[in-house]
Each structure stands twice: as structure tokens, then as C-alpha cells.
Amino acid sequence: EPEVTQTPSHQVTQMGQEVILRCVPISNHLYFYWYRQILGQKVEFLVSFYNNEISEKSEIFDDQFSVERPDGSNFTLKIRSTKLEDSAMYFCASSPDRGRETQYFGPGTRLLVL
Amino acid sequence: RKEVEQDPGPFNVPEGATVAFNCTYSNSASQSFFWYRQDCRKEPKLLMSVYSSGNEDGRFTAQLNRASQYISLLIRDSKLSDSATYLCVAQGAAGNKLTFGGGTRVLVKP
């Protein structure tokens, strides 16, 4: 069964450093998403991406965040200057289309900012 | 008011018993609803979509009440492997982002 994959599984970084989280969505999917989950809290939407542009973003997704689909398979989330409060599990998801289509989640990248 | 609200639990359930729990949502424009399951430190996995007519998948039954803006999940004949956090999720009409509740923790014990 096709899966969303994410690398790395864990990342430790120093405050102020840039990090890039990588995702490979399911191959025939058209919509891509990033969510995050701070430890002990709910899953929160960050951004959705379609046709090489952001289709929706949350208040969390400020100028420090960016997304990119650099080639036909990868989808990346960049945090330019990490803060302590960016420590969380970051999940990538993809769906075949919008609306009622199921979003399939990757296993996540656990980011720890020291 | 939280957009999607759930009782965090835990619901301690004897193996073989039935457990049911609800969630409420505040945005009446929400179009689609789902139950996801999340195991500790893992990704959310779709359990089932929720339809107004109610739907069943094996031991799991989901119901949507649009008038009262709540969604329910019932698990029959609970298995030890049903122990997890169950996430209530709403999806809006305008966009396709998922809005998650905080989750209801279920512990099934022998």
C-alpha cells in the first residue's frame, strides 16, 4: 500500500538554526499538507499546497516557514530560524484531491529545538 | 470556544465491552467529518468517515448530528488493540484543512 514517507524521523537543532523537513507524498496525490503536534497537544494545521502554490495557511505559518516542491516527488517544510516553541512532531499528509478525500499522514519528524 | 472539542478521557474499558464517546464542533459550515486513531507518538490514521446517515465499519459505528453539531463513535466488543487516542476531525467547506479535536484516550483492559 502506498505510504507518505518523511525524513528525518528525528531532528535536534539549536535555536536560530534553519531546518528542512522532507516528505515524499503518495505518488498520484495532488494536495499536500503540513501539520504539527506539540507534545501533549492537538494536531494543528500549518499549510496546504496545490499546483505548486500555497492554497491555505494557518496563523502559525508565519514568515519563518516556507514550503516547496523542488521536484516531482519531494515536498519540504523549511523553518528559517527555529525557536524553542517550534519543538513538535511535524506531520506531512497528502490527498488525491480536496474535499472529502482522505488525507494520509506520514510517520512524522520529531523536531527538538534546544 | 474550541473548534472541535472532545472529552480527553481516559475511558477505561473492559475487554469485550462497548464504549461510546462524542465530540462537538463549533463551525456549522464544516462539511466533512472523520474519526482518526492515533497511537502514542505515531501519526493519525483514518478510522472512518462520518456521514449524516450514520455508518458502521465492523465493530465501529459513527454518527453525525448536524442539528446539535456533535459526532459520536461507538466501539463494540472492545479489543486490547483498540487502546489508542481517538481524534475527532472536521473539514470545512471553503478549504480542505483538517481541524482536530484534542483526542479521547481509550484504554482497553483485560
Short mmCIF file of C-alpha atoms in Angstrom, two decimals:
data_model
loop_
_atom_site.label_atom_id
_atom_site.label_comp_id
_atom_site.label_asym_id
_atom_site.label_seq_id
_atom_site.Cartn_x
_atom_site.Cartn_y
_atom_site.Cartn_z
CA GLU A 1 0.00 0.00 0.00
CA PRO A 2 1.44 3.43 -0.92
CA GLU A 3 2.62 5.50 2.02
CA VAL A 4 3.71 9.02 2.79
CA THR A 5 7.33 8.99 3.93
CA GLN A 6 9.19 11.61 5.94
CA THR A 7 12.82 12.25 6.73
CA PRO A 8 14.45 12.60 9.13
CA SER A 9 12.48 10.80 11.81
CA HIS A 10 14.17 12.93 14.49
CA GLN A 11 15.99 16.24 14.28
CA VAL A 12 17.72 18.14 17.05
CA THR A 13 18.78 21.70 16.32
CA GLN A 14 19.96 24.82 18.09
CA MET A 15 17.66 27.81 18.43
CA GLY A 16 18.11 30.16 15.48
CA GLN A 17 19.21 27.45 13.06
CA GLU A 18 17.39 26.60 9.85
CA VAL A 19 15.82 23.18 9.43
CA ILE A 20 14.32 21.48 6.41
CA LEU A 21 11.87 18.67 6.89
CA ARG A 22 11.30 16.39 3.94
CA CYS A 23 8.29 14.46 2.78
CA VAL A 24 7.52 12.20 -0.16
CA PRO A 25 3.74 12.21 -0.68
CA ILE A 26 1.86 9.35 -2.29
CA SER A 27 2.72 9.48 -5.97
CA ASN A 28 -0.64 10.24 -7.61
CA HIS A 29 -1.80 12.68 -4.95
CA LEU A 30 -2.33 16.31 -5.80
CA TYR A 31 -2.76 18.04 -2.43
CA PHE A 32 -0.05 18.22 0.20
CA TYR A 33 -0.19 19.40 3.79
CA TRP A 34 1.91 20.04 6.84
CA TYR A 35 0.53 19.70 10.35
CA ARG A 36 2.28 19.87 13.67
CA GLN A 37 1.60 18.44 17.10
CA ILE A 38 3.28 19.88 20.16
CA LEU A 39 3.76 17.22 22.82
CA GLY A 40 0.51 16.64 24.70
CA GLN A 41 -1.49 18.94 22.45
CA LYS A 42 -3.76 18.55 19.46
CA VAL A 43 -2.74 18.23 15.83
CA GLU A 44 -2.70 21.68 14.20
CA PHE A 45 -2.90 22.59 10.52
CA LEU A 46 0.01 24.59 9.13
CA VAL A 47 -0.34 24.78 5.36
CA SER A 48 -1.83 23.16 2.29
CA PHE A 49 -0.20 23.15 -1.14
CA TYR A 50 -1.64 22.51 -4.56
CA ASN A 51 -0.42 23.09 -8.09
CA ASN A 52 2.89 24.46 -6.83
CA GLU A 53 1.43 27.11 -4.61
CA ILE A 54 0.07 27.52 -1.11
CA SER A 55 -3.70 27.13 -1.11
CA GLU A 56 -4.28 27.79 2.58
CA LYS A 57 -2.19 28.54 5.65
CA SER A 58 -2.80 28.99 9.34
CA GLU A 59 -1.72 31.77 11.69
CA ILE A 60 1.11 29.52 12.86
CA PHE A 61 2.60 29.53 9.36
CA ASP A 62 4.36 32.89 9.57
CA ASP A 63 7.30 34.29 7.60
CA GLN A 64 9.67 31.88 9.31
CA PHE A 65 8.02 28.98 7.50
CA SER A 66 8.10 28.11 3.83
CA VAL A 67 7.16 25.11 1.71
CA GLU A 68 8.47 23.91 -1.57
CA ARG A 69 8.04 21.10 -4.03
CA PRO A 70 11.53 21.13 -5.53
CA ASP A 71 10.96 18.17 -7.82
CA GLY A 72 8.23 15.74 -8.76
CA SER A 73 8.38 13.75 -5.57
CA ASN A 74 9.59 15.76 -2.58
CA PHE A 75 7.65 18.27 -0.52
CA THR A 76 9.62 20.24 2.05
CA LEU A 77 8.93 22.44 5.05
CA LYS A 78 11.63 24.94 5.96
CA ILE A 79 11.82 26.77 9.25
CA ARG A 80 14.27 29.64 8.77
CA SER A 81 15.23 30.49 12.33
CA THR A 82 13.95 27.94 14.79
CA LYS A 83 12.53 28.89 18.16
CA LEU A 84 12.14 26.76 21.26
CA GLU A 85 8.38 26.70 20.69
CA ASP A 86 8.87 25.09 17.27
CA SER A 87 9.67 21.84 19.06
CA ALA A 88 6.94 19.46 17.95
CA MET A 89 6.10 16.49 15.77
CA TYR A 90 5.63 17.62 12.18
CA PHE A 91 3.36 15.52 10.01
CA CYS A 92 3.17 15.65 6.25
CA ALA A 93 -0.06 14.49 4.60
CA SER A 94 -1.33 14.09 1.08
CA SER A 95 -4.67 13.52 -0.59
CA PRO A 96 -5.73 12.64 -4.12
CA ASP A 97 -7.93 15.72 -4.30
CA ARG A 98 -9.63 18.19 -1.99
CA GLY A 99 -12.98 17.98 -0.30
CA ARG A 100 -13.94 14.65 1.14
CA GLU A 101 -10.80 12.87 0.04
CA THR A 102 -8.93 11.18 2.83
CA GLN A 103 -5.67 12.75 3.91
CA TYR A 104 -2.95 10.21 4.51
CA PHE A 105 -0.34 11.09 7.09
CA GLY A 106 3.35 10.31 7.14
CA PRO A 107 5.06 8.98 10.28
CA GLY A 108 6.26 12.45 11.29
CA THR A 109 9.52 14.19 12.09
CA ARG A 110 10.14 14.91 15.74
CA LEU A 111 11.88 18.28 15.96
CA LEU A 112 13.61 19.34 19.13
CA VAL A 113 14.94 22.90 19.35
CA LEU A 114 17.47 23.50 22.11
CA ARG B 1 -14.68 28.10 22.27
CA LYS B 2 -12.60 25.27 20.80
CA GLU B 3 -13.46 24.42 17.21
CA VAL B 4 -13.60 20.69 17.88
CA GLU B 5 -13.99 19.61 21.46
CA GLN B 6 -13.57 16.15 22.96
CA ASP B 7 -13.58 14.59 26.40
CA PRO B 8 -9.90 13.72 26.89
CA GLY B 9 -10.71 10.63 28.97
CA PRO B 10 -9.23 8.20 29.63
CA PHE B 11 -12.09 5.81 29.14
CA ASN B 12 -11.11 2.59 30.90
CA VAL B 13 -12.95 -0.21 29.13
CA PRO B 14 -13.04 -3.91 29.99
CA GLU B 15 -12.15 -6.14 27.07
CA GLY B 16 -15.32 -7.12 25.22
CA ALA B 17 -17.33 -4.16 26.45
CA THR B 18 -18.87 -1.33 24.45
CA VAL B 19 -17.64 2.22 24.72
CA ALA B 20 -19.05 5.36 23.18
CA PHE B 21 -17.91 8.95 23.17
CA ASN B 22 -18.75 12.18 21.41
CA CYS B 23 -17.21 15.32 20.14
CA THR B 24 -18.76 18.69 19.39
CA TYR B 25 -17.82 21.17 16.70
CA SER B 26 -18.45 24.89 16.60
CA ASN B 27 -18.27 25.69 12.90
CA SER B 28 -21.65 24.94 11.37
CA ALA B 29 -20.10 25.31 7.90
CA SER B 30 -17.96 22.20 8.40
CA GLN B 31 -18.76 19.75 5.64
CA SER B 32 -16.93 16.52 6.32
CA PHE B 33 -16.11 14.68 9.48
CA PHE B 34 -13.78 11.87 10.35
CA TRP B 35 -12.53 9.77 13.19
CA TYR B 36 -8.79 9.22 13.19
CA ARG B 37 -6.90 6.95 15.53
CA GLN B 38 -3.54 7.93 16.98
CA ASP B 39 -1.25 5.58 18.83
CA CYS B 40 1.35 7.01 21.17
CA ARG B 41 3.91 9.11 19.27
CA LYS B 42 2.58 7.92 15.93
CA GLU B 43 0.79 9.58 13.05
CA PRO B 44 -3.02 9.90 12.88
CA LYS B 45 -4.60 7.13 10.86
CA LEU B 46 -8.07 7.33 9.37
CA LEU B 47 -10.51 5.11 11.20
CA MET B 48 -13.65 6.12 9.34
CA SER B 49 -15.51 8.96 7.71
CA VAL B 50 -18.74 10.09 9.36
CA TYR B 51 -21.94 10.58 7.43
CA SER B 52 -25.28 12.07 8.48
CA SER B 53 -26.99 8.77 7.91
CA GLY B 54 -24.60 7.06 10.28
CA ASN B 55 -22.15 4.44 9.19
CA GLU B 56 -20.69 1.26 10.50
CA ASP B 57 -17.37 -0.44 9.88
CA GLY B 58 -17.14 -3.73 11.67
CA ARG B 59 -17.20 -3.04 15.40
CA PHE B 60 -17.15 0.73 14.90
CA THR B 61 -20.22 2.91 14.41
CA ALA B 62 -20.08 6.63 13.75
CA GLN B 63 -22.93 9.11 13.79
CA LEU B 64 -23.24 12.76 12.87
CA ASN B 65 -25.89 15.07 14.28
CA ARG B 66 -25.73 18.33 12.34
CA ALA B 67 -28.54 19.99 14.28
CA SER B 68 -26.69 19.57 17.58
CA GLN B 69 -23.24 19.73 15.99
CA TYR B 70 -21.89 16.58 17.52
CA ILE B 71 -20.28 13.40 16.27
CA SER B 72 -20.18 10.10 18.06
CA LEU B 73 -18.12 6.95 17.89
CA LEU B 74 -19.15 3.62 19.35
CA ILE B 75 -16.83 0.66 19.67
CA ARG B 76 -18.39 -2.74 20.29
CA ASP B 77 -16.64 -5.82 21.64
CA SER B 78 -13.54 -3.81 22.56
CA LYS B 79 -10.17 -5.42 21.88
CA LEU B 80 -6.91 -4.69 23.67
CA SER B 81 -5.65 -3.34 20.34
CA ASP B 82 -8.36 -0.67 20.39
CA SER B 83 -6.38 1.16 23.08
CA ALA B 84 -5.44 4.45 21.45
CA THR B 85 -6.39 8.11 21.25
CA TYR B 86 -9.36 8.76 19.00
CA LEU B 87 -9.29 12.07 17.18
CA CYS B 88 -12.45 13.78 16.03
CA VAL B 89 -11.79 15.78 12.87
CA ALA B 90 -13.80 18.35 10.92
CA GLN B 91 -13.14 19.62 7.43
CA GLY B 92 -14.50 22.92 6.20
CA ALA B 93 -16.31 23.78 3.04
CA ALA B 94 -14.01 26.60 2.00
CA GLY B 95 -10.70 24.85 2.35
CA ASN B 96 -9.56 21.35 2.85
CA LYS B 97 -7.64 21.72 6.07
CA LEU B 98 -8.48 19.29 8.83
CA THR B 99 -9.37 20.66 12.25
CA PHE B 100 -8.58 18.20 15.01
CA GLY B 101 -10.02 17.80 18.45
CA GLY B 102 -7.70 17.12 21.34
CA GLY B 103 -8.49 13.42 21.28
CA THR B 104 -10.22 10.93 23.57
CA ARG B 105 -7.95 8.35 25.13
CA VAL B 106 -9.34 4.82 25.37
CA LEU B 107 -7.67 2.11 27.43
CA VAL B 108 -8.98 -1.41 26.98
CA LYS B 109 -8.01 -3.70 29.83
CA PRO B 110 -8.17 -7.49 30.16
#
